[in-house]
Amino acid sequence: MEFNNPLVFFISAIGVFNGFLASFYFLFFSKQKRVQNLFLGLLLLFLSLRIGKSVYSIFTARDARDLLILQIGLSACFLIGSALFYYIKSSIENTKVIPRAWKIHFAVAAILIITVGIIKPYRIYPEVWSNYIVYSIYTVWGVYILASGVLLKTIFKKAVSKGQQCTTSELWLVAVFIGNLLIYSAYIIGYFYLYLIGTVTFSIVFYALLIFLLFKKNRESIFQDIPEKYALKKIENNEAEQLKVQLYKAMQDEQFHKNTDVKLKDIAEALHISPHKLSQLLNDNLGKSFAAFINEQRIEDAKQLLIENNQFTLEAIGFEAGFSSKSSFYATFKKVVGQTPSEFKKQYA
């Protein structure tokens, strides 16, 4: 199928062009030589080659197409899934050096698709590629997307859990995964209906991720090492139980939550642990963010004051419990308790 719409060509080609630029940056010019950046560069390179093949195929007359270019694009497609998988895996595990098994895996996949291309070149065996090899390539890509989703299951659970907040780095990984899933789905749909949809989807996904970077706070952390607290290393159960007892005792003794400007490090110092470890305890073992934990402590104090003290106004009770404003007290109380402070107080009048 051929198109000659210049606007559609521009939309499709601009994503490919910028994809190549971004891939070259992460592969060759990034100051931070990280494993994660290498795999992100490879992912963008393989995607750009695949999408570039589609743009070439769509906007070039059938009898003028060089089938070697089509073969290169499809061969790159065979490696997209593994690049995505190892990018996500290396980011979650904070990999410093590429394991030997990963190198062997990538090398075997690359050698396999190159060997197939030499033995059965597209120029001579277009039917073999169309009827067999292409299906195998898309199957492999789909399997790796599923495997990447499994890697992200903890982050997915965190994203939908109340009281937990994903970091910018975690949200970025989810966005990259969803972007790849959309591109893959677009190609599957386009194979049967409109082939052009895959190339346009790539451009849309590319610029959506760019907008994500421009408008997200702490975006510089996306391309840096993930802090230890996000390396998914669980605190041992026995140690976690001891730390929880110490944490609640410190909160009762020191009343940290009554300080409207309390910081994570203030409580960590009282427990003689690092802020990273305290954050890990809250997120992994208590299932809540630091802000949610502090607000829960404040709400418990406010509930006691509402039950026992009729002299304070509702606003004064909020300030006494540690809230910095009346609006934040009312909003948080309603969210946690399911009632306004006034409704809660009437039950004990």
Short mmCIF file of C-alpha atoms in Angstrom, two decimals:
data_model
loop_
_atom_site.label_atom_id
_atom_site.label_comp_id
_atom_site.label_asym_id
_atom_site.label_seq_id
_atom_site.Cartn_x
_atom_site.Cartn_y
_atom_site.Cartn_z
CA MET A 1 0.00 0.00 0.00
CA GLU A 2 1.43 3.42 -0.97
CA PHE A 3 0.67 6.94 0.29
CA ASN A 4 1.69 10.33 -1.01
CA ASN A 5 0.24 12.63 1.65
CA PRO A 6 3.12 15.00 2.63
CA LEU A 7 1.65 15.76 6.08
CA VAL A 8 1.40 12.07 6.98
CA PHE A 9 4.92 11.54 5.66
CA PHE A 10 6.23 14.41 7.80
CA ILE A 11 4.53 13.11 10.97
CA SER A 12 5.88 9.62 10.37
CA ALA A 13 9.40 10.62 9.33
CA ILE A 14 9.98 13.22 12.06
CA GLY A 15 9.52 10.59 14.75
CA VAL A 16 12.05 8.30 13.05
CA PHE A 17 14.57 11.12 12.61
CA ASN A 18 14.36 12.18 16.24
CA GLY A 19 14.40 8.55 17.36
CA PHE A 20 17.76 8.10 15.61
CA LEU A 21 19.11 11.29 17.20
CA ALA A 22 18.04 10.17 20.68
CA SER A 23 19.50 6.70 20.17
CA PHE A 24 22.87 8.09 19.05
CA TYR A 25 22.91 10.39 22.06
CA PHE A 26 22.41 7.57 24.56
CA LEU A 27 24.76 5.20 22.72
CA PHE A 28 27.66 7.56 22.00
CA PHE A 29 27.34 11.04 23.51
CA SER A 30 25.73 10.68 26.95
CA LYS A 31 28.14 11.75 29.70
CA GLN A 32 26.73 9.09 32.02
CA LYS A 33 27.96 5.74 30.70
CA ARG A 34 25.30 3.60 32.33
CA VAL A 35 24.02 0.16 31.41
CA GLN A 36 20.48 1.55 31.40
CA ASN A 37 21.36 4.31 28.93
CA LEU A 38 23.01 1.76 26.61
CA PHE A 39 19.88 -0.39 26.47
CA LEU A 40 17.65 2.67 26.04
CA GLY A 41 19.84 3.73 23.11
CA LEU A 42 19.57 0.25 21.59
CA LEU A 43 15.80 0.24 22.10
CA LEU A 44 15.43 3.59 20.32
CA LEU A 45 17.81 2.50 17.54
CA PHE A 46 15.95 -0.75 16.81
CA LEU A 47 12.57 0.99 16.99
CA SER A 48 13.76 3.74 14.65
CA LEU A 49 15.11 1.20 12.16
CA ARG A 50 11.82 -0.70 12.26
CA ILE A 51 9.68 2.40 11.89
CA GLY A 52 12.02 3.80 9.24
CA LYS A 53 11.51 0.60 7.25
CA SER A 54 7.75 1.17 7.44
CA VAL A 55 8.00 4.79 6.30
CA TYR A 56 10.24 3.72 3.39
CA SER A 57 7.86 0.91 2.45
CA ILE A 58 4.71 3.03 2.63
CA PHE A 59 6.01 6.05 0.71
CA THR A 60 8.04 4.23 -1.94
CA ALA A 61 6.52 2.64 -5.01
CA ARG A 62 6.45 -1.14 -4.79
CA ASP A 63 8.62 -1.71 -7.88
CA ALA A 64 11.20 0.82 -6.60
CA ARG A 65 11.71 -0.65 -3.12
CA ASP A 66 15.07 -2.08 -2.12
CA LEU A 67 14.20 -5.28 -0.26
CA LEU A 68 17.50 -5.15 1.67
CA ILE A 69 16.20 -2.06 3.48
CA LEU A 70 13.02 -3.94 4.38
CA GLN A 71 15.13 -6.86 5.66
CA ILE A 72 17.23 -4.56 7.86
CA GLY A 73 14.12 -3.01 9.38
CA LEU A 74 12.52 -6.37 10.13
CA SER A 75 15.79 -7.74 11.53
CA ALA A 76 16.00 -4.78 13.94
CA CYS A 77 12.42 -5.52 14.97
CA PHE A 78 13.60 -8.95 16.19
CA LEU A 79 15.76 -7.18 18.83
CA ILE A 80 13.30 -4.52 20.04
CA GLY A 81 11.72 -6.74 22.68
CA SER A 82 14.98 -7.87 24.26
CA ALA A 83 16.28 -4.28 24.35
CA LEU A 84 13.09 -3.21 26.16
CA PHE A 85 13.30 -6.14 28.59
CA TYR A 86 16.92 -5.49 29.55
CA TYR A 87 16.38 -1.73 29.77
CA ILE A 88 13.62 -2.25 32.33
CA LYS A 89 15.49 -5.03 34.13
CA SER A 90 18.73 -3.04 34.39
CA SER A 91 16.81 0.03 35.62
CA ILE A 92 14.91 -1.88 38.33
CA GLU A 93 17.98 -3.81 39.48
CA ASN A 94 20.31 -0.80 39.13
CA THR A 95 22.75 -2.88 37.08
CA LYS A 96 26.29 -1.48 36.98
CA VAL A 97 27.91 -3.98 34.61
CA ILE A 98 26.19 -5.97 31.86
CA PRO A 99 26.10 -9.63 33.00
CA ARG A 100 27.76 -12.15 30.71
CA ALA A 101 24.44 -13.99 30.26
CA TRP A 102 22.83 -10.82 28.88
CA LYS A 103 25.66 -10.35 26.37
CA ILE A 104 25.35 -13.97 25.22
CA HIS A 105 21.56 -13.62 24.93
CA PHE A 106 21.84 -10.50 22.78
CA ALA A 107 24.65 -11.94 20.67
CA VAL A 108 22.74 -15.17 19.98
CA ALA A 109 19.62 -13.23 18.96
CA ALA A 110 21.62 -10.93 16.68
CA ILE A 111 23.57 -13.80 15.11
CA LEU A 112 20.34 -15.76 14.58
CA ILE A 113 18.52 -13.01 12.68
CA ILE A 114 21.64 -12.11 10.67
CA THR A 115 22.20 -15.76 9.76
CA VAL A 116 18.57 -16.12 8.66
CA GLY A 117 19.00 -12.99 6.53
CA ILE A 118 22.11 -14.43 4.87
CA ILE A 119 20.65 -17.89 4.22
CA LYS A 120 17.22 -16.62 3.22
CA PRO A 121 17.65 -12.99 2.05
CA TYR A 122 14.47 -10.97 1.58
CA ARG A 123 15.45 -10.11 -2.00
CA ILE A 124 15.30 -13.78 -3.02
CA TYR A 125 12.78 -15.21 -0.54
CA PRO A 126 10.15 -12.49 0.07
CA GLU A 127 7.43 -15.12 0.53
CA VAL A 128 9.40 -16.88 3.29
CA TRP A 129 9.80 -13.60 5.14
CA SER A 130 6.17 -12.58 4.70
CA ASN A 131 4.67 -15.96 5.60
CA TYR A 132 7.04 -17.24 8.28
CA ILE A 133 9.87 -15.01 9.49
CA VAL A 134 7.72 -11.92 10.08
CA TYR A 135 5.32 -13.93 12.26
CA SER A 136 8.25 -15.26 14.29
CA ILE A 137 9.66 -11.75 14.74
CA TYR A 138 6.36 -10.37 16.04
CA THR A 139 5.89 -13.38 18.33
CA VAL A 140 9.31 -12.84 19.90
CA TRP A 141 8.60 -9.11 20.30
CA GLY A 142 5.28 -9.87 22.01
CA VAL A 143 6.83 -12.42 24.40
CA TYR A 144 9.42 -9.87 25.53
CA ILE A 145 6.72 -7.25 26.09
CA LEU A 146 4.87 -9.71 28.34
CA ALA A 147 8.10 -10.47 30.20
CA SER A 148 8.75 -6.74 30.64
CA GLY A 149 5.27 -6.33 32.11
CA VAL A 150 6.05 -9.07 34.64
CA LEU A 151 9.18 -7.17 35.68
CA LEU A 152 7.05 -4.08 36.32
CA LYS A 153 4.32 -5.82 38.34
CA THR A 154 5.56 -4.43 41.68
CA ILE A 155 5.55 -0.89 40.27
CA PHE A 156 2.09 -1.43 38.76
CA LYS A 157 0.78 -2.50 42.19
CA LYS A 158 2.41 0.53 43.77
CA ALA A 159 0.83 2.85 41.18
CA VAL A 160 -2.71 1.68 41.97
CA SER A 161 -2.28 1.36 45.75
CA LYS A 162 -3.62 4.10 47.99
CA GLY A 163 -1.02 5.83 50.13
CA GLN A 164 1.87 4.92 47.81
CA GLN A 165 3.52 7.16 45.28
CA CYS A 166 5.70 6.08 42.38
CA THR A 167 8.96 7.91 41.76
CA THR A 168 9.56 9.74 38.51
CA SER A 169 11.94 6.95 37.47
CA GLU A 170 9.27 4.32 38.08
CA LEU A 171 6.65 6.30 36.17
CA TRP A 172 9.11 6.69 33.31
CA LEU A 173 9.60 2.91 33.08
CA VAL A 174 5.83 2.42 33.02
CA ALA A 175 5.50 5.08 30.30
CA VAL A 176 8.22 3.45 28.17
CA PHE A 177 6.55 0.06 28.58
CA ILE A 178 3.10 1.40 27.66
CA GLY A 179 4.60 3.24 24.68
CA ASN A 180 6.16 0.03 23.37
CA LEU A 181 2.94 -1.87 23.98
CA LEU A 182 1.02 0.75 21.95
CA ILE A 183 3.51 0.59 19.08
CA TYR A 184 3.39 -3.21 19.06
CA SER A 185 -0.41 -3.21 19.16
CA ALA A 186 -0.53 -0.63 16.36
CA TYR A 187 1.59 -2.87 14.15
CA ILE A 188 -0.52 -5.92 14.89
CA ILE A 189 -3.69 -3.98 14.06
CA GLY A 190 -2.04 -2.31 11.08
CA TYR A 191 -0.96 -5.66 9.65
CA PHE A 192 -4.61 -6.50 9.08
CA TYR A 193 -6.13 -3.05 8.51
CA LEU A 194 -3.94 0.03 8.00
CA TYR A 195 -0.14 -0.45 8.02
CA LEU A 196 0.45 3.28 8.42
CA ILE A 197 -0.90 3.29 11.97
CA GLY A 198 2.34 1.86 13.39
CA THR A 199 4.54 4.68 12.09
CA VAL A 200 2.18 7.41 13.28
CA THR A 201 1.87 5.74 16.70
CA PHE A 202 5.65 5.78 17.08
CA SER A 203 5.79 9.54 16.52
CA ILE A 204 2.92 10.12 18.96
CA VAL A 205 4.55 7.92 21.62
CA PHE A 206 7.95 9.58 21.11
CA TYR A 207 6.60 13.08 21.67
CA ALA A 208 4.34 11.95 24.51
CA LEU A 209 7.43 10.67 26.33
CA LEU A 210 9.20 13.93 25.54
CA ILE A 211 6.33 15.90 27.07
CA PHE A 212 6.49 13.61 30.11
CA LEU A 213 10.14 14.58 30.56
CA LEU A 214 9.47 18.29 30.13
CA PHE A 215 6.65 18.52 32.66
CA LYS A 216 7.69 15.94 35.30
CA LYS A 217 9.51 17.05 38.42
CA ASN A 218 12.84 15.38 39.21
CA ARG A 219 13.11 14.30 35.57
CA GLU A 220 16.90 14.43 35.81
CA SER A 221 16.75 11.32 38.02
CA ILE A 222 15.39 9.24 35.11
CA PHE A 223 18.79 8.95 33.45
CA GLN A 224 20.79 8.60 36.68
CA ASP A 225 21.31 5.66 39.01
CA ILE A 226 18.17 4.72 40.91
CA PRO A 227 18.62 5.36 44.67
CA GLU A 228 19.10 2.31 46.84
CA LYS A 229 15.59 2.53 48.23
CA TYR A 230 14.15 1.78 44.79
CA ALA A 231 16.39 -1.21 44.06
CA LEU A 232 13.62 -3.54 45.32
CA LYS A 233 15.84 -5.07 48.03
CA LYS A 234 13.48 -6.04 50.79
CA ILE A 235 14.32 -5.56 54.45
CA GLU A 236 14.33 -8.92 56.23
CA ASN A 237 11.05 -9.57 58.08
CA ASN A 238 12.61 -9.80 61.54
CA GLU A 239 14.51 -6.55 61.09
CA ALA A 240 11.43 -4.86 59.63
CA GLU A 241 9.30 -5.83 62.65
CA GLN A 242 11.90 -4.43 65.04
CA LEU A 243 12.16 -1.21 63.06
CA LYS A 244 8.36 -0.79 63.03
CA VAL A 245 8.25 -1.06 66.83
CA GLN A 246 11.04 1.50 67.13
CA LEU A 247 9.35 3.78 64.60
CA TYR A 248 5.99 3.92 66.38
CA LYS A 249 7.73 4.38 69.76
CA ALA A 250 9.75 7.28 68.36
CA MET A 251 6.59 8.85 66.93
CA GLN A 252 4.88 8.59 70.32
CA ASP A 253 7.85 9.86 72.33
CA GLU A 254 9.06 12.62 70.01
CA GLN A 255 5.74 13.61 68.39
CA PHE A 256 7.47 14.26 65.08
CA HIS A 257 4.17 14.62 63.26
CA LYS A 258 3.32 17.79 65.17
CA ASN A 259 6.17 19.55 63.40
CA THR A 260 4.67 20.88 60.16
CA ASP A 261 8.12 20.84 58.55
CA VAL A 262 9.21 17.37 59.64
CA LYS A 263 11.60 15.60 57.26
CA LEU A 264 12.28 11.93 56.62
CA LYS A 265 15.86 12.34 57.79
CA ASP A 266 14.70 13.70 61.18
CA ILE A 267 12.96 10.44 62.03
CA ALA A 268 15.71 8.33 60.43
CA GLU A 269 18.28 9.96 62.69
CA ALA A 270 16.19 9.11 65.77
CA LEU A 271 16.09 5.47 64.64
CA HIS A 272 19.82 5.48 63.75
CA ILE A 273 19.17 4.33 60.18
CA SER A 274 19.58 5.98 56.78
CA PRO A 275 16.72 7.94 55.19
CA HIS A 276 16.79 5.42 52.32
CA LYS A 277 16.18 2.55 54.72
CA LEU A 278 13.33 4.34 56.48
CA SER A 279 11.70 5.13 53.14
CA GLN A 280 12.09 1.49 52.12
CA LEU A 281 10.48 0.38 55.40
CA LEU A 282 7.51 2.69 54.84
CA ASN A 283 7.01 1.79 51.18
CA ASP A 284 7.73 -1.94 51.22
CA ASN A 285 6.68 -3.00 54.73
CA LEU A 286 3.99 -0.51 55.68
CA GLY A 287 2.74 0.11 52.15
CA LYS A 288 2.61 3.90 52.38
CA SER A 289 4.63 6.97 51.53
CA PHE A 290 6.29 9.16 54.15
CA ALA A 291 3.64 11.88 53.69
CA ALA A 292 0.81 9.37 54.10
CA PHE A 293 2.41 7.92 57.23
CA ILE A 294 2.83 11.34 58.86
CA ASN A 295 -0.71 12.37 57.98
CA GLU A 296 -2.09 9.19 59.52
CA GLN A 297 -0.31 9.99 62.76
CA ARG A 298 -1.76 13.51 62.68
CA ILE A 299 -5.26 12.20 61.99
CA GLU A 300 -5.05 9.83 64.98
CA ASP A 301 -4.12 12.78 67.22
CA ALA A 302 -6.89 14.89 65.74
CA LYS A 303 -9.47 12.15 66.35
CA GLN A 304 -8.49 11.93 70.01
CA LEU A 305 -8.74 15.71 70.39
CA LEU A 306 -12.14 15.74 68.67
CA ILE A 307 -13.42 13.05 71.05
CA GLU A 308 -11.93 14.38 74.30
CA ASN A 309 -11.64 18.15 73.93
CA ASN A 310 -14.59 20.52 73.45
CA GLN A 311 -12.60 23.69 74.11
CA PHE A 312 -10.63 23.80 70.87
CA THR A 313 -12.10 24.88 67.56
CA LEU A 314 -11.81 22.50 64.66
CA GLU A 315 -9.15 24.70 63.12
CA ALA A 316 -7.14 24.74 66.35
CA ILE A 317 -7.33 20.94 66.57
CA GLY A 318 -5.90 20.69 63.09
CA PHE A 319 -2.97 22.92 63.97
CA GLU A 320 -2.43 21.06 67.25
CA ALA A 321 -2.25 17.77 65.38
CA GLY A 322 0.43 19.13 63.05
CA PHE A 323 -1.42 20.34 59.96
CA SER A 324 -0.19 23.57 58.42
CA SER A 325 -3.61 24.84 57.33
CA LYS A 326 -7.31 24.36 57.89
CA SER A 327 -7.87 23.24 54.29
CA SER A 328 -5.20 20.54 54.41
CA PHE A 329 -6.60 19.27 57.75
CA TYR A 330 -10.15 19.03 56.41
CA ALA A 331 -9.10 17.43 53.10
CA THR A 332 -6.79 14.86 54.69
CA PHE A 333 -9.26 13.99 57.46
CA LYS A 334 -12.03 13.44 54.90
CA LYS A 335 -9.75 11.28 52.76
CA VAL A 336 -8.48 9.09 55.60
CA VAL A 337 -11.57 8.83 57.84
CA GLY A 338 -14.31 9.18 55.23
CA GLN A 339 -15.98 11.95 57.22
CA THR A 340 -15.37 15.63 57.84
CA PRO A 341 -14.02 16.59 61.29
CA SER A 342 -17.45 18.06 62.15
CA GLU A 343 -19.28 14.85 61.20
CA PHE A 344 -16.82 12.79 63.19
CA LYS A 345 -17.13 15.04 66.27
CA LYS A 346 -20.98 14.86 66.27
CA GLN A 347 -20.77 11.13 66.93
CA TYR A 348 -19.21 11.83 70.32
CA ALA A 349 -21.15 14.96 71.28
#
